[in-house]
Amino acid sequence: MTILETGTVAAGSLLTVANLAVEEVAAILAATDRLERMAAPERAKILAGRRIALLFYESSTRTRTSFELAAKSLGAMTTLVSDKSSSIEKGESLKDTGLTLRALGAECIVLRHANSGAPYLLAKSTGLPVLNAGDGMHEHPSQALLDLRTMLTRLPGMSGRLINGKTLGGVTVVITGDILHSRVARSNAMLLPRLGARVVLCGPKELLPEDALGLGGADSSGAVEIERDFDKALKQTASNGTMVVMMLRIQRERLAGLELDLGDYISRYQLDEERLMARAPEALVMHPGPMIRGLEISGEVADGPNSAIEDQVRNGLAVRMALLVRALGAGGFESVTV
Amino acid sequence: MSDILILNGRLVDPASGVDAERDLLLRHGRVAAVEMPGELRAVKGKETIDAKGMIVAPGLVDVHVHLREPGQTYKESIKTGTAAAAAGGFTSVVAMPNTLPVNDTVEKLEWMLDAARGAVVKLFAMPAATFGSLGEEITDFHELARVGAVGFTDDGKPVLVDRVMRGALVAAAGIGVPVSQHAEDTRLTGGCSMNAGPVAFRLGLRGMTVEAESKIVERDIRLLRDIEQHDGLRPHLHVQHVSTAKAMEAIRQAKRAGLHVTCEVAPHHFTLTDEAVGDYDTNAKMNPPLRNDADRLAMIAGLMDGTVDCIATDHAPHALFEKEQEFERAPNGITGLETALGLALRVLHKGNGMSISRVIELMSAQPAGIVSLDGRGTLSVGSFADVVVFDPAAEWSFEAAKSRSKSRNTPFDGAPMLGRVAATISEGRVVFKA
């Protein structure tokens, strides 16, 4: 008897983008649009009285607040359980914590966890819809969806486009930085190529091993590329194409054992105004946060006209509303596959 | 103890060079007669096993099992673990010392081997090479060998300090037993929970590199050479559960150079790859981890060309609640005693053309030789009446729920097997019958 056989993942869960069909992505983004257009009082009826547990084993400001505000704006009751000041601290297992939340009436669990794959365990052991709010070095699927929406709203000529395998045709997305430890990079690298984007991963080999090419999957439909030289990567925009530069934080807390000269890193990989203007002056600049200004990105670029960083945060709230509605099978969501 | 007649079977005893129809008489716990079909029918009043269509072979020998007793009997006990062994066709198993407490003294070893523990098949043990398996001070090899130690190992905790490993090899050489090493440079594998590679990257898990294994194997081989040259001794290094092509090649070269190196491969390492981790299936988490397909094929190549000396299960039972954890937190290991023969016949015999006789040799005579189990691993007259009778053509699926082990942690639940054990006889006693 294995865990895989005893548990099934509830419809409406979002554990990974790897098996999220493009049609599902389209449905989620369409629901995001609908919810955003709705008047607040009407929106607050959609999940009125429903119970959502936010289970955060890792500190987080933006993702936690984003999910919490999304749930509340839909009228749901939320409860926050964090690893501090809870039975988790006393050594209770993830499975038992999940079963307790289920017994208390939680209908959906949003999970942030330091261990890759933890959402699978929670989903299989509770049978509840689980939204992965970031697991270890694995994935951050809602971030990839909000990043996609940000591109669709900010890149020229995108509004009104149908969501399919060609939507991001001509768009080059350069993801730069600590790819090794980044769940955001993994989710984006797995999702964006399937919508037609060219994804170029960039960083030194310590933070971007060749194994990352495997993110493209067994077939070549989702292929990703590696370019070590950031300046070269920035010049890779196809003719008539557009460029997105997604910068990632150096996760110093995960760097144990890796020798990285930060001064050297900054000179080679920091996105500053000079580099941006010289190589890709039209590029849309994104960052999932938290940012370390002066390390991977300069303050001027972060606050500059190319920056979509605040849009990302705004889109996060809207996309997460759609994901919660989908998880709870409310609001006329037709498609609830996982 | 009554006599047992095994009639009409195909006797496969690689140690005696026999692969033909023979009848067998077991008496007083020993093989009393091996005769041409029909010649033993005059013997009367005996228990008779009709082995028509079956293979009759020496009981299988596993040089690497974890029986969890003392200390963790909620996972397994000597009684249940050896019952699982019997169900898998094994008649001799060698218990690893990573019990609680660690088996590192004569008293603990004697307690473990005491008949009161209820072992169903013959139990042997390798005590720890160092006290507490801490890798610092070697245990009393002489005294431990006197009461039955068949080798020494710190098992999951490799002996990292050169000086200590050298001392262990020298001490063991003086007694004529192997030092069995789990080859993992743990300085390179902190926080790692599976094989390094594209699968680990995609899953966001830290990966163990092949070098973490090969570096220790290469270091140990250097020590062997050094001891042979400077101490005039011929130490025996046994490399546990080899999983990488790189370590396999190092062992191949060492054997060519005439050093006394033996090694084992576990069935999961010649059957599965790291893709089996799937969606963080902790039943595919073990150490060494499942590797990529090139490594898997290198294990098969090593088995085919004789570099690999034996198949060992690394039977490592864990309770369900322990495996029902986040992948990185779950313990390493899978059960293996009941699936080893079925996988070996499926993958090596059917899949790669290895003769059944050779499969049996890798699972009986050769492992028995590594730990010098006199009179075992063969069915020649006078040897112990350790026998496995199995149907080599039976195709079946393993059902973990029916396991004799206390634990169910296997990636092979529902997996196809070839060759089904019909009966297992340990020193003349029928200890398993299907």
Coordinates of N, CA and C in Angstrom, one line a residue, chain B residues 218-421:
Chain B
E218 N 36.9 4.5 -4.5 CA 38.3 4.8 -5.0 C 39.2 4.9 -3.8
R219 N 38.8 5.6 -2.8 CA 39.6 5.7 -1.6 C 39.9 4.4 -0.9
D220 N 38.8 3.6 -0.8 CA 39.0 2.3 -0.2 C 39.9 1.4 -1.0
I221 N 39.8 1.5 -2.3 CA 40.7 0.6 -3.1 C 42.1 1.1 -3.0
R222 N 42.3 2.4 -2.9 CA 43.7 2.8 -2.6 C 44.2 2.3 -1.3
L223 N 43.4 2.2 -0.3 CA 43.8 1.7 1.0 C 44.2 0.2 0.9
L224 N 43.4 -0.5 0.1 CA 43.7 -2.0 -0.1 C 45.0 -2.2 -0.7
R225 N 45.3 -1.4 -1.7 CA 46.6 -1.5 -2.4 C 47.7 -1.2 -1.5
D226 N 47.5 -0.1 -0.7 CA 48.5 0.3 0.2 C 48.8 -0.7 1.3
I227 N 47.7 -1.4 1.8 CA 47.9 -2.4 2.8 C 48.6 -3.6 2.3
E228 N 48.2 -4.0 1.0 CA 48.9 -5.1 0.4 C 50.4 -4.9 0.3
Q229 N 50.7 -3.7 -0.1 CA 52.1 -3.3 -0.4 C 52.9 -3.2 0.9
H230 N 52.4 -2.6 1.9 CA 53.1 -2.3 3.1 C 53.0 -3.2 4.3
D231 N 51.8 -3.9 4.3 CA 51.6 -4.7 5.5 C 51.6 -6.2 5.3
G232 N 51.8 -6.5 4.0 CA 51.8 -7.9 3.7 C 50.5 -8.7 4.0
L233 N 49.4 -7.9 4.1 CA 48.1 -8.5 4.3 C 47.3 -8.4 3.1
R234 N 46.2 -9.2 3.0 CA 45.3 -9.2 1.9 C 43.9 -8.9 2.3
P235 N 43.6 -7.6 2.6 CA 42.3 -7.3 3.1 C 41.2 -7.5 2.1
H236 N 40.0 -7.7 2.6 CA 38.8 -7.9 1.7 C 37.8 -6.8 1.9
L237 N 37.7 -6.0 0.9 CA 36.7 -4.9 0.9 C 35.5 -5.4 0.2
H238 N 34.3 -5.3 0.8 CA 33.1 -5.5 0.2 C 32.3 -4.2 0.0
V239 N 32.0 -3.9 -1.2 CA 31.3 -2.6 -1.5 C 29.8 -2.9 -1.5
Q240 N 29.1 -2.2 -0.6 CA 27.6 -2.5 -0.6 C 26.9 -1.8 -1.7
H241 N 25.8 -2.3 -2.0 CA 24.8 -1.7 -3.0 C 25.4 -0.7 -4.0
V242 N 26.2 -1.1 -4.9 CA 26.8 -0.2 -5.9 C 25.6 0.3 -6.7
S243 N 25.7 1.6 -7.1 CA 24.6 2.2 -7.8 C 25.0 3.0 -9.0
T244 N 26.3 3.3 -9.1 CA 26.8 4.1 -10.2 C 27.8 3.4 -11.1
A245 N 27.7 3.8 -12.4 CA 28.7 3.3 -13.4 C 30.1 3.6 -13.0
K246 N 30.3 4.8 -12.4 CA 31.6 5.2 -12.1 C 32.2 4.3 -11.0
A247 N 31.5 4.0 -9.9 CA 32.0 3.1 -8.9 C 32.2 1.7 -9.4
M248 N 31.2 1.3 -10.3 CA 31.3 -0.1 -10.9 C 32.6 -0.2 -11.6
E249 N 33.0 0.8 -12.4 CA 34.2 0.8 -13.2 C 35.4 0.7 -12.3
A250 N 35.4 1.5 -11.2 CA 36.5 1.4 -10.2 C 36.7 0.0 -9.7
I251 N 35.6 -0.6 -9.4 CA 35.7 -2.0 -8.8 C 36.2 -3.0 -9.9
R252 N 35.7 -2.8 -11.1 CA 36.2 -3.6 -12.2 C 37.7 -3.5 -12.3
Q253 N 38.2 -2.3 -12.3 CA 39.7 -2.1 -12.4 C 40.4 -2.7 -11.3
A254 N 39.9 -2.5 -10.1 CA 40.5 -3.1 -8.9 C 40.6 -4.6 -8.9
K255 N 39.5 -5.2 -9.5 CA 39.5 -6.7 -9.6 C 40.6 -7.1 -10.6
R256 N 40.7 -6.4 -11.7 CA 41.7 -6.7 -12.7 C 43.1 -6.6 -12.1
A257 N 43.2 -5.6 -11.2 CA 44.5 -5.5 -10.6 C 44.8 -6.5 -9.5
G258 N 43.9 -7.4 -9.3 CA 44.1 -8.5 -8.4 C 43.8 -8.2 -6.9
L259 N 43.1 -7.1 -6.6 CA 42.8 -6.8 -5.2 C 41.6 -7.6 -4.8
H260 N 41.4 -7.8 -3.5 CA 40.3 -8.5 -3.0 C 39.1 -7.6 -2.8
V261 N 38.4 -7.3 -3.8 CA 37.2 -6.5 -3.7 C 36.0 -7.3 -4.2
T262 N 35.0 -7.2 -3.4 CA 33.7 -7.8 -3.9 C 32.6 -6.7 -3.8
C263 N 31.5 -7.0 -4.5 CA 30.5 -6.0 -4.4 C 29.1 -6.6 -4.6
E264 N 28.1 -5.9 -4.2 CA 26.7 -6.3 -4.3 C 25.9 -5.2 -5.1
V265 N 24.9 -5.7 -5.7 CA 23.9 -4.7 -6.3 C 22.5 -5.1 -5.8
A266 N 21.7 -4.1 -5.6 CA 20.4 -4.4 -5.1 C 19.4 -4.5 -6.3
P267 N 18.4 -5.3 -6.2 CA 17.4 -5.4 -7.3 C 16.8 -4.1 -7.7
H268 N 16.6 -3.2 -6.8 CA 16.0 -1.9 -7.2 C 16.9 -1.1 -8.1
H269 N 18.2 -1.3 -7.9 CA 19.2 -0.5 -8.7 C 19.3 -1.1 -10.1
F270 N 18.9 -2.3 -10.4 CA 19.0 -2.8 -11.8 C 17.6 -2.8 -12.4
T271 N 16.6 -2.4 -11.6 CA 15.2 -2.4 -12.1 C 14.6 -1.0 -12.3
L272 N 14.9 -0.1 -11.5 CA 14.3 1.3 -11.5 C 15.3 2.4 -11.7
T273 N 14.8 3.5 -12.2 CA 15.6 4.7 -12.3 C 15.0 5.8 -11.4
D274 N 15.6 7.0 -11.4 CA 15.1 8.1 -10.5 C 13.8 8.6 -11.0
E275 N 13.4 8.3 -12.2 CA 12.0 8.7 -12.6 C 11.0 8.0 -11.7
A276 N 11.3 6.9 -11.1 CA 10.3 6.3 -10.2 C 9.9 7.1 -9.0
V277 N 10.7 8.2 -8.7 CA 10.3 9.1 -7.6 C 8.9 9.7 -7.9
G278 N 8.7 9.9 -9.2 CA 7.3 10.4 -9.6 C 7.0 11.7 -8.9
D279 N 5.8 11.7 -8.3 CA 5.4 12.8 -7.5 C 5.8 12.6 -6.1
Y280 N 7.1 12.6 -5.8 CA 7.6 12.5 -4.5 C 7.1 11.2 -3.8
D281 N 7.2 10.1 -4.5 CA 6.8 8.8 -3.8 C 8.0 8.4 -2.9
T282 N 7.7 8.5 -1.6 CA 8.8 8.1 -0.7 C 9.1 6.6 -0.7
N283 N 8.3 5.8 -1.3 CA 8.7 4.4 -1.5 C 9.8 4.2 -2.6
A284 N 10.1 5.3 -3.2 CA 11.2 5.3 -4.2 C 12.4 6.0 -3.6
K285 N 12.4 6.3 -2.3 CA 13.5 7.0 -1.7 C 14.4 6.0 -0.9
M286 N 15.6 5.9 -1.4 CA 16.5 5.0 -0.7 C 18.0 5.5 -0.9
N287 N 18.9 4.9 -0.2 CA 20.3 5.4 -0.2 C 21.2 4.2 -0.4
P288 N 22.0 4.1 -1.4 CA 22.1 5.0 -2.5 C 20.7 5.2 -3.3
P289 N 20.6 6.3 -3.9 CA 19.3 6.6 -4.5 C 19.2 5.9 -5.9
L290 N 18.0 5.8 -6.4 CA 17.8 5.3 -7.7 C 18.5 6.2 -8.7
R291 N 19.2 5.7 -9.6 CA 20.1 6.6 -10.5 C 19.4 6.7 -11.9
N292 N 20.2 7.2 -12.8 CA 19.6 7.3 -14.2 C 19.7 6.0 -14.9
D293 N 19.2 6.0 -16.2 CA 19.2 4.7 -16.9 C 20.6 4.2 -17.2
A294 N 21.5 5.1 -17.5 CA 22.9 4.7 -17.8 C 23.5 4.0 -16.7
D295 N 23.2 4.5 -15.5 CA 23.7 3.8 -14.3 C 23.0 2.4 -14.1
R296 N 21.7 2.4 -14.3 CA 21.0 1.2 -14.1 C 21.6 0.1 -15.1
L297 N 21.8 0.5 -16.3 CA 22.3 -0.4 -17.3 C 23.8 -0.8 -17.0
A298 N 24.5 0.1 -16.3 CA 25.9 -0.3 -15.9 C 25.8 -1.4 -14.8
M299 N 24.7 -1.3 -14.0 CA 24.6 -2.4 -12.9 C 24.3 -3.7 -13.6
I300 N 23.5 -3.7 -14.6 CA 23.2 -4.9 -15.4 C 24.5 -5.4 -16.1
A301 N 25.2 -4.5 -16.6 CA 26.5 -4.9 -17.3 C 27.4 -5.5 -16.3
G302 N 27.5 -5.0 -15.1 CA 28.4 -5.5 -14.1 C 27.9 -6.9 -13.6
L303 N 26.6 -7.1 -13.6 CA 26.1 -8.4 -13.2 C 26.4 -9.4 -14.3
M304 N 26.3 -9.0 -15.5 CA 26.5 -9.9 -16.7 C 28.0 -10.3 -16.8
D305 N 28.9 -9.3 -16.6 CA 30.3 -9.6 -16.9 C 31.1 -10.1 -15.7
G306 N 30.4 -10.3 -14.6 CA 31.0 -10.9 -13.4 C 31.7 -9.9 -12.5
T307 N 31.6 -8.6 -12.8 CA 32.1 -7.6 -11.8 C 31.4 -7.6 -10.5
V308 N 30.1 -7.8 -10.6 CA 29.2 -7.9 -9.4 C 29.3 -9.3 -8.9
D309 N 29.5 -9.4 -7.6 CA 29.7 -10.7 -7.0 C 28.3 -11.3 -6.5
C310 N 27.4 -10.4 -6.1 CA 26.2 -10.9 -5.6 C 25.1 -9.9 -5.6
I311 N 23.9 -10.4 -5.5 CA 22.7 -9.6 -5.4 C 22.3 -9.5 -3.9
A312 N 22.1 -8.3 -3.4 CA 21.7 -8.2 -2.0 C 20.5 -7.2 -1.9
T313 N 19.6 -7.5 -1.0 CA 18.4 -6.7 -1.0 C 18.5 -5.3 -0.4
D314 N 19.3 -5.2 0.6 CA 19.2 -4.0 1.5 C 17.8 -3.8 2.0
H315 N 17.2 -4.9 2.4 CA 15.8 -4.9 3.0 C 15.8 -3.9 4.1
A316 N 15.0 -2.8 4.0 CA 15.0 -1.7 4.9 C 13.6 -1.3 5.3
P317 N 13.0 -2.0 6.2 CA 11.6 -1.7 6.5 C 11.4 -0.5 7.3
H318 N 10.3 0.3 6.9 CA 9.9 1.5 7.7 C 8.4 1.5 7.9
A319 N 7.9 2.0 9.0 CA 6.5 2.1 9.2 C 5.9 3.1 8.2
L320 N 4.6 2.9 8.0 CA 3.9 3.7 7.0 C 4.0 5.2 7.4
F321 N 3.8 5.5 8.7 CA 3.8 6.9 9.2 C 5.1 7.6 8.9
E322 N 6.2 6.8 8.9 CA 7.5 7.4 8.7 C 7.6 7.7 7.2
K323 N 7.1 6.9 6.3 CA 7.2 7.2 4.9 C 6.2 8.2 4.5
E324 N 5.1 8.3 5.2 CA 4.1 9.3 4.9 C 4.5 10.7 5.4
Q325 N 5.6 11.1 4.9 CA 6.2 12.4 5.3 C 6.6 13.2 4.1
E326 N 7.0 14.4 4.3 CA 7.6 15.2 3.2 C 8.8 14.3 2.7
F327 N 9.0 14.3 1.4 CA 10.0 13.5 0.8 C 11.4 13.6 1.4
E328 N 11.8 14.9 1.6 CA 13.1 15.1 2.2 C 13.2 14.6 3.6
R329 N 12.1 14.5 4.3 CA 12.1 14.1 5.7 C 12.0 12.6 5.9
A330 N 11.4 11.9 4.9 CA 11.1 10.5 5.0 C 12.4 9.7 5.1
P331 N 12.4 8.6 5.8 CA 13.7 7.8 5.9 C 14.0 7.1 4.6
N332 N 15.2 6.7 4.4 CA 15.6 6.0 3.2 C 15.3 4.5 3.4
G333 N 15.0 3.9 2.3 CA 14.9 2.4 2.3 C 13.6 1.8 1.9
I334 N 13.7 0.6 1.4 CA 12.6 -0.2 1.0 C 12.7 -1.6 1.4
T335 N 11.6 -2.3 1.5 CA 11.7 -3.7 1.8 C 12.1 -4.4 0.5
G336 N 12.7 -5.6 0.6 CA 13.2 -6.2 -0.6 C 13.3 -7.8 -0.6
L337 N 13.1 -8.4 0.6 CA 13.4 -9.8 0.6 C 12.4 -10.6 -0.2
E338 N 11.2 -10.1 -0.4 CA 10.2 -10.9 -1.1 C 10.1 -10.6 -2.6
T339 N 10.8 -9.6 -3.0 CA 10.8 -9.3 -4.4 C 12.1 -9.5 -5.1
A340 N 13.1 -9.9 -4.4 CA 14.4 -10.0 -5.0 C 14.5 -11.1 -6.1
L341 N 14.1 -12.3 -5.8 CA 14.2 -13.3 -6.8 C 13.3 -13.0 -8.0
G342 N 12.1 -12.6 -7.8 CA 11.1 -12.3 -8.9 C 11.7 -11.2 -9.8
L343 N 12.3 -10.2 -9.2 CA 12.9 -9.1 -10.0 C 14.2 -9.6 -10.8
A344 N 15.0 -10.4 -10.1 CA 16.2 -10.8 -10.7 C 15.9 -11.7 -11.9
L345 N 14.9 -12.6 -11.8 CA 14.6 -13.5 -12.9 C 13.9 -12.7 -14.0
R346 N 13.1 -11.7 -13.6 CA 12.4 -10.9 -14.7 C 13.4 -10.0 -15.4
V347 N 14.3 -9.3 -14.7 CA 15.1 -8.3 -15.3 C 16.4 -9.0 -15.9
L348 N 17.0 -9.9 -15.1 CA 18.3 -10.4 -15.5 C 18.1 -11.6 -16.4
H349 N 17.3 -12.5 -16.0 CA 17.1 -13.8 -16.8 C 16.2 -13.5 -18.1
K350 N 15.0 -13.0 -17.9 CA 14.1 -12.8 -19.0 C 14.5 -11.6 -19.8
G351 N 14.9 -10.5 -19.1 CA 15.2 -9.3 -19.8 C 16.6 -9.2 -20.5
N352 N 17.5 -9.9 -19.9 CA 18.9 -9.7 -20.3 C 19.6 -11.1 -20.6
G353 N 18.8 -12.1 -20.6 CA 19.4 -13.4 -21.0 C 20.4 -14.1 -20.1
M354 N 20.4 -13.6 -18.8 CA 21.3 -14.3 -17.9 C 20.7 -15.7 -17.6
S355 N 21.5 -16.7 -17.5 CA 21.0 -18.1 -17.2 C 20.4 -18.1 -15.8
I356 N 19.4 -19.0 -15.6 CA 18.8 -19.1 -14.3 C 19.9 -19.6 -13.3
S357 N 20.8 -20.4 -13.8 CA 21.9 -20.9 -12.9 C 22.7 -19.8 -12.4
R358 N 23.0 -18.8 -13.3 CA 23.8 -17.7 -12.9 C 23.1 -16.8 -11.9
V359 N 21.8 -16.6 -12.1 CA 21.0 -15.8 -11.2 C 21.1 -16.5 -9.8
I360 N 20.9 -17.7 -9.8 CA 21.0 -18.5 -8.5 C 22.3 -18.3 -7.8
E361 N 23.4 -18.4 -8.7 CA 24.7 -18.3 -8.1 C 24.9 -17.0 -7.5
L362 N 24.4 -15.9 -8.1 CA 24.5 -14.6 -7.6 C 23.8 -14.4 -6.3
M363 N 22.8 -15.3 -6.1 CA 22.0 -15.1 -4.9 C 22.2 -16.2 -3.8
S364 N 23.1 -17.1 -4.1 CA 23.4 -18.2 -3.1 C 24.9 -18.4 -2.9
A365 N 25.5 -19.1 -3.9 CA 26.9 -19.5 -3.7 C 27.8 -18.3 -3.5
Q366 N 27.6 -17.3 -4.3 CA 28.5 -16.2 -4.3 C 28.4 -15.4 -3.0
P367 N 27.2 -15.0 -2.6 CA 27.1 -14.2 -1.3 C 27.6 -15.1 -0.1
A368 N 27.3 -16.4 -0.2 CA 27.7 -17.3 0.9 C 29.3 -17.3 0.9
G369 N 29.9 -17.2 -0.2 CA 31.3 -17.2 -0.3 C 31.9 -15.9 0.3
I370 N 31.3 -14.8 0.0 CA 31.8 -13.5 0.5 C 31.9 -13.5 2.0
V371 N 30.9 -14.1 2.7 CA 31.0 -14.1 4.2 C 31.3 -15.4 4.7
S372 N 31.9 -16.3 3.8 CA 32.4 -17.6 4.3 C 31.4 -18.4 5.0
L373 N 30.2 -18.6 4.5 CA 29.3 -19.5 5.2 C 29.5 -20.9 4.7
D374 N 30.3 -21.6 5.4 CA 30.6 -23.0 5.0 C 29.4 -23.9 5.0
G375 N 29.3 -24.7 3.9 CA 28.1 -25.6 3.8 C 26.8 -24.9 3.5
R376 N 26.9 -23.7 3.0 CA 25.7 -23.0 2.6 C 25.9 -22.5 1.1
G377 N 24.8 -22.2 0.5 CA 24.9 -21.8 -0.9 C 25.2 -22.9 -1.9
T378 N 25.0 -24.1 -1.4 CA 25.2 -25.3 -2.3 C 24.3 -26.4 -1.8
L379 N 24.0 -27.4 -2.6 CA 23.3 -28.5 -2.2 C 24.1 -29.8 -2.4
S380 N 25.4 -29.7 -2.3 CA 26.2 -30.9 -2.4 C 26.0 -31.7 -1.1
V381 N 26.2 -33.0 -1.2 CA 25.9 -33.9 0.0 C 26.8 -33.5 1.2
G382 N 26.1 -33.3 2.3 CA 26.8 -33.0 3.5 C 26.6 -31.5 3.9
S383 N 26.1 -30.7 2.9 CA 25.9 -29.3 3.2 C 24.6 -29.1 3.9
F384 N 24.4 -27.9 4.4 CA 23.1 -27.7 5.2 C 21.9 -27.9 4.2
A385 N 20.8 -28.3 4.8 CA 19.6 -28.6 4.0 C 18.9 -27.2 3.9
D386 N 19.5 -26.3 3.2 CA 18.9 -25.0 2.9 C 18.5 -25.0 1.5
V387 N 17.2 -25.0 1.2 CA 16.7 -25.2 -0.1 C 15.6 -24.2 -0.5
V388 N 15.6 -23.8 -1.7 CA 14.4 -23.1 -2.2 C 13.9 -23.8 -3.4
V389 N 12.6 -24.0 -3.4 CA 11.9 -24.6 -4.6 C 11.0 -23.5 -5.2
F390 N 11.2 -23.3 -6.5 CA 10.4 -22.2 -7.1 C 10.0 -22.6 -8.5
D391 N 8.9 -22.0 -8.9 CA 8.4 -22.2 -10.3 C 9.0 -21.1 -11.2
P392 N 10.0 -21.4 -12.0 CA 10.7 -20.4 -12.8 C 9.8 -19.7 -13.9
A393 N 8.7 -20.3 -14.2 CA 7.8 -19.8 -15.3 C 6.7 -19.0 -14.7
A394 N 6.5 -19.0 -13.4 CA 5.3 -18.3 -12.9 C 5.4 -16.8 -13.0
E395 N 4.5 -16.2 -13.6 CA 4.4 -14.7 -13.7 C 3.4 -14.2 -12.7
W396 N 3.7 -13.3 -11.9 CA 2.8 -12.9 -10.8 C 3.1 -11.5 -10.4
S397 N 2.2 -10.9 -9.6 CA 2.4 -9.5 -9.2 C 2.5 -9.5 -7.7
F398 N 3.5 -8.8 -7.2 CA 3.8 -8.7 -5.8 C 2.7 -7.9 -5.1
E399 N 2.1 -8.4 -4.0 CA 1.1 -7.6 -3.3 C 1.7 -7.3 -1.9
A400 N 2.0 -6.0 -1.7 CA 2.7 -5.6 -0.5 C 1.8 -5.9 0.7
A401 N 0.5 -5.8 0.6 CA -0.4 -6.1 1.7 C -0.2 -7.5 2.2
K402 N 0.3 -8.4 1.4 CA 0.4 -9.8 1.8 C 1.8 -10.1 2.3
S403 N 2.6 -9.1 2.5 CA 4.0 -9.3 2.9 C 4.1 -9.9 4.3
R404 N 5.1 -10.7 4.5 CA 5.4 -11.2 5.8 C 6.2 -10.2 6.7
S405 N 6.7 -9.2 6.0 CA 7.4 -8.1 6.8 C 6.4 -7.3 7.5
K406 N 6.8 -6.6 8.6 CA 5.9 -5.7 9.3 C 5.6 -4.5 8.5
S407 N 6.5 -4.2 7.6 CA 6.4 -2.9 6.8 C 6.0 -3.2 5.4
R408 N 5.6 -2.1 4.7 CA 5.0 -2.2 3.4 C 5.7 -1.2 2.4
N409 N 6.8 -0.7 2.8 CA 7.5 0.3 2.0 C 8.2 -0.2 0.8
T410 N 7.5 -0.4 -0.2 CA 8.2 -0.9 -1.5 C 7.6 -0.2 -2.7
P411 N 8.5 0.1 -3.6 CA 8.0 0.6 -4.9 C 7.5 -0.4 -5.8
F412 N 7.5 -1.7 -5.4 CA 7.1 -2.8 -6.2 C 5.8 -3.4 -5.9
D413 N 4.9 -2.6 -5.2 CA 3.6 -3.1 -5.0 C 2.9 -3.2 -6.3
G414 N 2.4 -4.4 -6.6 CA 1.7 -4.6 -7.9 C 2.6 -4.8 -9.1
A415 N 4.0 -4.8 -8.8 CA 4.9 -4.9 -9.9 C 5.0 -6.4 -10.4
P416 N 5.2 -6.6 -11.7 CA 5.3 -7.9 -12.2 C 6.6 -8.6 -11.8
M417 N 6.4 -9.9 -11.5 CA 7.6 -10.7 -11.0 C 7.6 -12.0 -11.9
L418 N 8.8 -12.5 -12.0 CA 8.9 -13.8 -12.7 C 9.5 -14.8 -11.7
G419 N 8.9 -16.0 -11.6 CA 9.5 -17.0 -10.7 C 8.9 -16.9 -9.3
R420 N 8.1 -17.9 -8.9 CA 7.5 -17.8 -7.6 C 8.0 -18.9 -6.7
V421 N 8.3 -18.5 -5.5 CA 8.8 -19.5 -4.5 C 7.6 -20.4 -4.0

